[in-house]
Structures are given as C-alpha cells and as structure tokens.
mmCIF file of C-alpha atoms and ligand atoms in Angstrom:
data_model
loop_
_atom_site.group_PDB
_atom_site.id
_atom_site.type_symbol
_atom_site.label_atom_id
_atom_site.label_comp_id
_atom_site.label_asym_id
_atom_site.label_seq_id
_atom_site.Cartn_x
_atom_site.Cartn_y
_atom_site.Cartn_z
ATOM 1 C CA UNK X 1 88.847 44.143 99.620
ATOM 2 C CA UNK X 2 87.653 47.646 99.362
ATOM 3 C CA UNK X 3 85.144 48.041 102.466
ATOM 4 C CA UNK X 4 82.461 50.532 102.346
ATOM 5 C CA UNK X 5 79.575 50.939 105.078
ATOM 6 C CA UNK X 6 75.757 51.875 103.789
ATOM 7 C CA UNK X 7 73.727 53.444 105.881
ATOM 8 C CA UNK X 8 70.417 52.513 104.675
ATOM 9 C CA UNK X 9 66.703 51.328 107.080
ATOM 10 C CA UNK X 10 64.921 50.344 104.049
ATOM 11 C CA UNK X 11 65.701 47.133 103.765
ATOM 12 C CA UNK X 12 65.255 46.941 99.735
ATOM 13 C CA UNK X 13 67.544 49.546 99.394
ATOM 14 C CA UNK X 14 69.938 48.965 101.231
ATOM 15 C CA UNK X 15 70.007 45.544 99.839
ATOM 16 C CA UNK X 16 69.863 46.807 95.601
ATOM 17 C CA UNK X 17 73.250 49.190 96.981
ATOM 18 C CA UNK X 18 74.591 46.047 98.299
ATOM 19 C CA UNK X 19 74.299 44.142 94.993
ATOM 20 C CA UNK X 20 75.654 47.011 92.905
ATOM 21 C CA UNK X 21 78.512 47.859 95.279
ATOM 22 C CA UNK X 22 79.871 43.727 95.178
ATOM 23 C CA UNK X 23 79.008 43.785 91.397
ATOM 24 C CA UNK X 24 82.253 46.835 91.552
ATOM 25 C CA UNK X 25 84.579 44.669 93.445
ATOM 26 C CA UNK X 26 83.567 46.255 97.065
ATOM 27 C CA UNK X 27 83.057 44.487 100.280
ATOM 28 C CA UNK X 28 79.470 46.332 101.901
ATOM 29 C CA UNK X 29 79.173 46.650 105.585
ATOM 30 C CA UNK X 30 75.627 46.688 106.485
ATOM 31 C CA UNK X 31 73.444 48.959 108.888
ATOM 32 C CA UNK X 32 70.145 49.411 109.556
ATOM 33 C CA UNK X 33 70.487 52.246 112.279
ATOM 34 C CA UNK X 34 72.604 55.345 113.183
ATOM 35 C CA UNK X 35 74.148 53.850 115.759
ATOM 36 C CA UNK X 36 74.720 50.353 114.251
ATOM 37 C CA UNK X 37 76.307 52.191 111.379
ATOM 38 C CA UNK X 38 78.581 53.321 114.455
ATOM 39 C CA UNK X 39 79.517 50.229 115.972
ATOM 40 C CA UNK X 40 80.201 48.482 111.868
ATOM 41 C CA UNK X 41 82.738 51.759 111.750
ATOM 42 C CA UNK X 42 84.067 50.217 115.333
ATOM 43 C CA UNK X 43 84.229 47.165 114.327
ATOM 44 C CA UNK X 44 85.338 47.726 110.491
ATOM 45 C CA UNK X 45 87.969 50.403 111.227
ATOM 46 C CA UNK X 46 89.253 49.485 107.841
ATOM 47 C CA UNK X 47 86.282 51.071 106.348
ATOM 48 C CA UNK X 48 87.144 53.938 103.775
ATOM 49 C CA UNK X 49 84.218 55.129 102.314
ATOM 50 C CA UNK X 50 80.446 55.518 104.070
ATOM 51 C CA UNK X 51 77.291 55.548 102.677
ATOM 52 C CA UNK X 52 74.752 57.920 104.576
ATOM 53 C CA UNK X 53 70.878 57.904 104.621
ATOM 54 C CA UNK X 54 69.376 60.668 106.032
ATOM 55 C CA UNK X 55 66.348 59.792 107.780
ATOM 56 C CA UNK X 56 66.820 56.552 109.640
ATOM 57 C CA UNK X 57 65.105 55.275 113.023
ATOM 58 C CA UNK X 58 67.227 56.541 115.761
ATOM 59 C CA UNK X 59 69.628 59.202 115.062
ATOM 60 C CA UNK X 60 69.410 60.843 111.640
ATOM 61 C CA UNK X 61 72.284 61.072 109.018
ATOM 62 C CA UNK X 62 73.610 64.341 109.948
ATOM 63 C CA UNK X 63 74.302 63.453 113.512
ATOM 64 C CA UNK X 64 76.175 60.108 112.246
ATOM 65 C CA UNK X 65 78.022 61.841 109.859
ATOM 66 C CA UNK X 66 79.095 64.482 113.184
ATOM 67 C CA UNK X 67 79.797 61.327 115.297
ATOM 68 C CA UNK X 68 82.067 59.689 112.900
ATOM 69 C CA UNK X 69 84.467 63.159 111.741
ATOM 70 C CA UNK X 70 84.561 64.154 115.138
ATOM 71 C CA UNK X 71 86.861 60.829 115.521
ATOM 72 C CA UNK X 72 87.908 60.065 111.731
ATOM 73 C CA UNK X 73 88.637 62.906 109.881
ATOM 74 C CA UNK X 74 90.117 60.679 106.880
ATOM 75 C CA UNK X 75 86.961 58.218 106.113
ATOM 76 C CA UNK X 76 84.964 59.498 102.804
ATOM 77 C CA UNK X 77 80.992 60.139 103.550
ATOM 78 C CA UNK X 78 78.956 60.351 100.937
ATOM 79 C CA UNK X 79 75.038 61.212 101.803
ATOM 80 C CA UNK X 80 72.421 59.527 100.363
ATOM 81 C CA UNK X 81 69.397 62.330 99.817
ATOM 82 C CA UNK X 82 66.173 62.692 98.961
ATOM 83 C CA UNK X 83 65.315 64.444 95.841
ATOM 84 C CA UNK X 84 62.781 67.041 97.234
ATOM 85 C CA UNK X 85 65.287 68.008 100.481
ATOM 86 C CA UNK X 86 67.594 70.390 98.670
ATOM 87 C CA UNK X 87 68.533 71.884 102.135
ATOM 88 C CA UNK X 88 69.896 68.233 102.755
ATOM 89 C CA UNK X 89 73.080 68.905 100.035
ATOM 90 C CA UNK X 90 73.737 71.730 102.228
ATOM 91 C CA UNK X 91 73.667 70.558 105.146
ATOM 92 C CA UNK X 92 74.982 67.133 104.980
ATOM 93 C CA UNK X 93 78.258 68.753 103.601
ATOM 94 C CA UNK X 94 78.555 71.133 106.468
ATOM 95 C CA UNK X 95 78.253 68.487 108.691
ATOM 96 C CA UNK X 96 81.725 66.863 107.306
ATOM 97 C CA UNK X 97 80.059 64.930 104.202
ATOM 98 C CA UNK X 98 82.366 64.761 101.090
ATOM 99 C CA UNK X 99 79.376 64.223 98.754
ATOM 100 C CA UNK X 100 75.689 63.038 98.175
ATOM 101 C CA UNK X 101 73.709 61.224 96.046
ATOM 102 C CA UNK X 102 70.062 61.930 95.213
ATOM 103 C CA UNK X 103 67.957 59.457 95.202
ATOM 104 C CA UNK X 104 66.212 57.787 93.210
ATOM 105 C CA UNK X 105 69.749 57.073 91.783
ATOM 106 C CA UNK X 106 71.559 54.544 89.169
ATOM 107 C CA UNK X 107 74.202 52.019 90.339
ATOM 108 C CA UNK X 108 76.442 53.463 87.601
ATOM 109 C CA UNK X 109 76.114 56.803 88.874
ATOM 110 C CA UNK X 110 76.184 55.577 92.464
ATOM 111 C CA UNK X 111 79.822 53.201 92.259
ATOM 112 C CA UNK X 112 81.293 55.892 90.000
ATOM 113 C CA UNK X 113 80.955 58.648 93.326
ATOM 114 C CA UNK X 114 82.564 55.959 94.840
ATOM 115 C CA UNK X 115 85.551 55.131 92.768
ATOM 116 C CA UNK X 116 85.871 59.182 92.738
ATOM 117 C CA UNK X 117 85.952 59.146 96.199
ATOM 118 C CA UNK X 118 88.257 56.037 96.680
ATOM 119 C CA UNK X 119 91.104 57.293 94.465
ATOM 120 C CA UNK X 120 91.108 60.999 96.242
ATOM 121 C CA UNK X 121 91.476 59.084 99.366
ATOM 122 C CA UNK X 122 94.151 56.953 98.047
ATOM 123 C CA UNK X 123 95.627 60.057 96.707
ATOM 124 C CA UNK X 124 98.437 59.502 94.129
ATOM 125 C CA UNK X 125 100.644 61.925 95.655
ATOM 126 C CA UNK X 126 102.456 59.245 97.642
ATOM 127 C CA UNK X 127 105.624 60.074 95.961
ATOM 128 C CA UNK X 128 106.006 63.666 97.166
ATOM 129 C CA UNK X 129 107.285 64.646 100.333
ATOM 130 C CA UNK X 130 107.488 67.917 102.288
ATOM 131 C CA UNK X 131 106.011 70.322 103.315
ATOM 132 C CA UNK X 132 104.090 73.851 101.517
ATOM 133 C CA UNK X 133 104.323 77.045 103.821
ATOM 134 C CA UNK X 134 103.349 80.332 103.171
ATOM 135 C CA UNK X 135 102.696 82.120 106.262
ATOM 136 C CA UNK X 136 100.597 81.465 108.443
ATOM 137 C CA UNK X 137 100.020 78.136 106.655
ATOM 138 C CA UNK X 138 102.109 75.391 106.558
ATOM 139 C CA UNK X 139 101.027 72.002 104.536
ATOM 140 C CA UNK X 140 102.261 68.907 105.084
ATOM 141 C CA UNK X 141 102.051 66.833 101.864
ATOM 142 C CA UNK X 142 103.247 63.451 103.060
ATOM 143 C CA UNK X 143 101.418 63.644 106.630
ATOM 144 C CA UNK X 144 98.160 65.547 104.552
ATOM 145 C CA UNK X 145 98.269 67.735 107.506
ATOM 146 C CA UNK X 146 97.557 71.619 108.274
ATOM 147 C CA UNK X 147 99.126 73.722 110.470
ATOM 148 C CA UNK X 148 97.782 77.522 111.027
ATOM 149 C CA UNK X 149 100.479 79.299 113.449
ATOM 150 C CA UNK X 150 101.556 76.296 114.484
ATOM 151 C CA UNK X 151 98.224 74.952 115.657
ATOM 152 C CA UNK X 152 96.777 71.921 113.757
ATOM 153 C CA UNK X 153 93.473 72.073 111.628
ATOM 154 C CA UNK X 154 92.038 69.137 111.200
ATOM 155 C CA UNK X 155 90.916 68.968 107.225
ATOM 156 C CA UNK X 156 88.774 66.077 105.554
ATOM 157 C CA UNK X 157 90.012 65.053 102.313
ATOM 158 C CA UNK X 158 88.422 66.924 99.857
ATOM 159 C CA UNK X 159 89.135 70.016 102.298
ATOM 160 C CA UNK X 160 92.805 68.916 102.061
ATOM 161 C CA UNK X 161 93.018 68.628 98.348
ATOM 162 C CA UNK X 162 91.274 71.721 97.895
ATOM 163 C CA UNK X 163 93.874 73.772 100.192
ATOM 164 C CA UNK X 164 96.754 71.977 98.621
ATOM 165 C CA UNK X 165 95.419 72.669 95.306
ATOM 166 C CA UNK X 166 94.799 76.565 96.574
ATOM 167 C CA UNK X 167 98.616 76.628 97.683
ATOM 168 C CA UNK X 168 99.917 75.233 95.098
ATOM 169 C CA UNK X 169 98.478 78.140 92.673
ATOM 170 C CA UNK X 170 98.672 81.264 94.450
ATOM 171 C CA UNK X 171 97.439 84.518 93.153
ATOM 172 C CA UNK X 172 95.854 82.804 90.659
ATOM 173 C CA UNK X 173 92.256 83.108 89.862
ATOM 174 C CA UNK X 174 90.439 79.375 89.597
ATOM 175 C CA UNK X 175 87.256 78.896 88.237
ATOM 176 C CA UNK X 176 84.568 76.726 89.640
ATOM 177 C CA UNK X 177 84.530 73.849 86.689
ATOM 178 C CA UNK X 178 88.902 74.088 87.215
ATOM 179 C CA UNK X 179 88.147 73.503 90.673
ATOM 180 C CA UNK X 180 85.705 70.746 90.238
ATOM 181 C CA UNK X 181 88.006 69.396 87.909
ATOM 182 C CA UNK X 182 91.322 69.355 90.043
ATOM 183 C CA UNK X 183 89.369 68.570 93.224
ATOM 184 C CA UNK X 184 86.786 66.445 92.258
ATOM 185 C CA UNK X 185 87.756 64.421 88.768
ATOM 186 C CA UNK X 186 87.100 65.134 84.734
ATOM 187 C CA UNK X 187 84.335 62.167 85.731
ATOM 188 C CA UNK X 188 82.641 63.461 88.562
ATOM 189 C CA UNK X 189 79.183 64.410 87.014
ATOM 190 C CA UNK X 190 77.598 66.479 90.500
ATOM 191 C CA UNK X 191 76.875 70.113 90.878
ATOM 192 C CA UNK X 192 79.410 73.024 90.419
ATOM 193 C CA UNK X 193 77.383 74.024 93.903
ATOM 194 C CA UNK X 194 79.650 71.752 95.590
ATOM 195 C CA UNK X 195 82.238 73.555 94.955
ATOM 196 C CA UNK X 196 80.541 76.230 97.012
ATOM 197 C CA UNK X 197 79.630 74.420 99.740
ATOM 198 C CA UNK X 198 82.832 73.156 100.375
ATOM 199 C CA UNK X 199 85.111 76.150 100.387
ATOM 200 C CA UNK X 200 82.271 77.912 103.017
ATOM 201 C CA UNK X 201 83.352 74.947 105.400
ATOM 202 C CA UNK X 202 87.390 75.296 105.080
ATOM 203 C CA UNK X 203 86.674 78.911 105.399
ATOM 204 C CA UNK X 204 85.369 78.260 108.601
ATOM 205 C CA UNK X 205 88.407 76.249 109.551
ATOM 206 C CA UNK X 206 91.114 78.591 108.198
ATOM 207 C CA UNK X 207 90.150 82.183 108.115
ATOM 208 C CA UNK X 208 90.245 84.539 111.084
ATOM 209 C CA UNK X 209 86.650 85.603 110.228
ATOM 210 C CA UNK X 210 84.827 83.418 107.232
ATOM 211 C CA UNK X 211 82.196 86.292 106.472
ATOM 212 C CA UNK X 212 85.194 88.206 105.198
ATOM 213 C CA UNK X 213 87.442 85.939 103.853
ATOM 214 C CA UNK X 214 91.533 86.767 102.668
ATOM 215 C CA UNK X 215 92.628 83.757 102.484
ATOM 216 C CA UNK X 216 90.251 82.358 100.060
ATOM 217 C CA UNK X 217 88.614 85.058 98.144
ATOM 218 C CA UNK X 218 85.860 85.641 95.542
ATOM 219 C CA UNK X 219 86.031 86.096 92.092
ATOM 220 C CA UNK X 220 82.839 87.129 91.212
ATOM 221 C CA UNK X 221 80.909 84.835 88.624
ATOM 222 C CA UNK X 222 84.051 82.846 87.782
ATOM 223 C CA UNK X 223 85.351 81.468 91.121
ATOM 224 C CA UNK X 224 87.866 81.450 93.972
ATOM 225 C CA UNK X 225 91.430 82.781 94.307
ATOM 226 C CA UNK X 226 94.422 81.741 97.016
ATOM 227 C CA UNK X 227 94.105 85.649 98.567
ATOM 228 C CA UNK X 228 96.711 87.748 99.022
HETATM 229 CA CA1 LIG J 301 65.582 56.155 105.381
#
C-alpha cells in the first residue's frame, strides 16, 4: 500500500485528509506534532509522499520539512498552506517542499497533487540507463544522481526532473507552461509561479553564483533556457 504521512494538529482535519486519502487507495500515517511526524517517517521509512501543515504545536512545518531533506532527499513534501500566507508558497518550497496545497482545499484537488507527485517519484524512466554529461555536469539517469566536477549535488525530485529535462534540451528556449508541463503533468492544475520558485532553488545548488545565473538562464516573459 501506498503510505503517505499528514502532518496535520487539527484533529478534524487531519481526520477528513485521512478519509479522502484511503477513499484513493493510500495507507495515511498520522501526526499530530512536528516531531511525531518525525518519528512516523522513522518508523514508516517506506513513506513516499508527506503531507505538511504549517503551523503546528512544537516545531512549525518549515523546520520539519528541513529535518526530513536534510536526511531524505527522495521523499515528496507537499505543504499544506493557509490561504492568506502567500509568503508560505515561497518559503515552504525553499525549504525542500515539492508542492503545497491551499487550504481550504477539495479532496479531488488534494489526492490528484498526490497521484502527480507519486508517479514523478516512481518515475517511468526505469528503462533508461546511463549517464548525461556536458561539462561540468554529469547526470546519472539510472542512479537520478548529479555530479558538478565530480562532487555530488544532492537534488529532490522535481529538482532532478527539472535538470534532466534542462539537459536533455540544450540551447533551447522552454517556456514556463512547457516546463510545468514536462515537470509537473498536463493535470497538475497549480501556479506557473512554481515553476519559479523551483528553478531559484537548483540555481542555488548548481550555479557558481545564482544572482547571475549561466547555467540556467532567463528568457524574459517566456521562460528558462539550458545556458550556454
Ligand atoms: Ca495547524
């Protein structure tokens, strides 16, 4: 069964996520706290996909979200906002989320981020092998591993589809909605700002200095383009 964690104090929603995640053939791991949600993930190290409330008891959502990339770069996170904290989008996906959901949401809306989520971790590229270089990079698409000069970067997985979608079209100018699309799904209804947010944090990991990027560069009002 496919286990996912929520993250949730309030006890009625946690419970109406439970419900609707069972109802779409997943197993939910409960927590009530930050560091519950911890010790589930210790427990449960099957877990693929976590759920993420923000503002919980002990330690908030952000710092959870820290905790668990800092040792588990593959799990997906997906945070669970509030509707007035716009800053939270932001934020949460610095911190190493690979999505968020604003509350108050629908179950529909809420298992299909899910499924998204599920099948980019599962990937579908289990047939290729090998590895993508082009200097300083190398790619490795069976391992879904980075190298920069030899030195590993570690990459979540939507940072890892995005650079193996970047190398695998170089020179070439993507738009946002392309990237959305190859990244993300044709049914993933969120924000193109995503899109944004998540290139800002593998241009932190990859380029020498992210305020002037070459590696991933700008196309102003359209999108991005693999540099060079
Ligand atoms: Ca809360």
């Amino acid at each position: 069964m496919k286990k996912v964690l929520v993250l949730e104090d309030e006890a009625n929603i946690r419970s109406f996520v439970v419900i609707n995640l069972k109802r779409a053939g997943y197993e939910a791991i409960e927590a009530e706290t930050g560091m519950q949600a911890l010790e589930q993930l210790r427990r449960n190290p099957d877990i693929r996909v976590a759920l993420l409330d923000i503002m919980l008891p002990d330690i908030d959502g952000f710092e959870v979200c820290r905790r668990i990339r800092a040792g588990n770069p593959k799990i997906g996170i997906i945070m669970l906002t509030a509707r007035t904290q716009e800053m939270d989008k932001v934020t949460g996906l610095m911190t190493g989320a690979d999505d968020y959901v604003t509350k108050p949401f629908s179950p529909a809306e809420l298992t299909a981020r899910i499924d998204a989520l599920y099948r980019r971790i599962g990937g579908g590229d289990e047939v290729e092998s090998g590895e993508l270089r082009q200097d300083p990079f190398l790619l490795n698409t069976r391992k879904r591993t980075l190298e920069k000069d030899g030195k590993r970067i570690k990459l979540t997985q939507v940072e890892y589809a995005l650079m193996k979608m970047f190398m695998d079209n170089p020179g070439k100018a993507l738009s946002r909605e392309e990237i959305l699309d190859m990244v993300w799904g044709r049914d993933y209804f969120g924000e193109l700002k995503i899109v944004d947010v998540n290139i800002r944090r593998l241009r932190i990991k990859i380029e020498d200095d992210p305020t002037s990027p070459v590696y991933i560069t700008t196309v102003w009002g359209y999108g991005y383009k693999w540099g060079f």
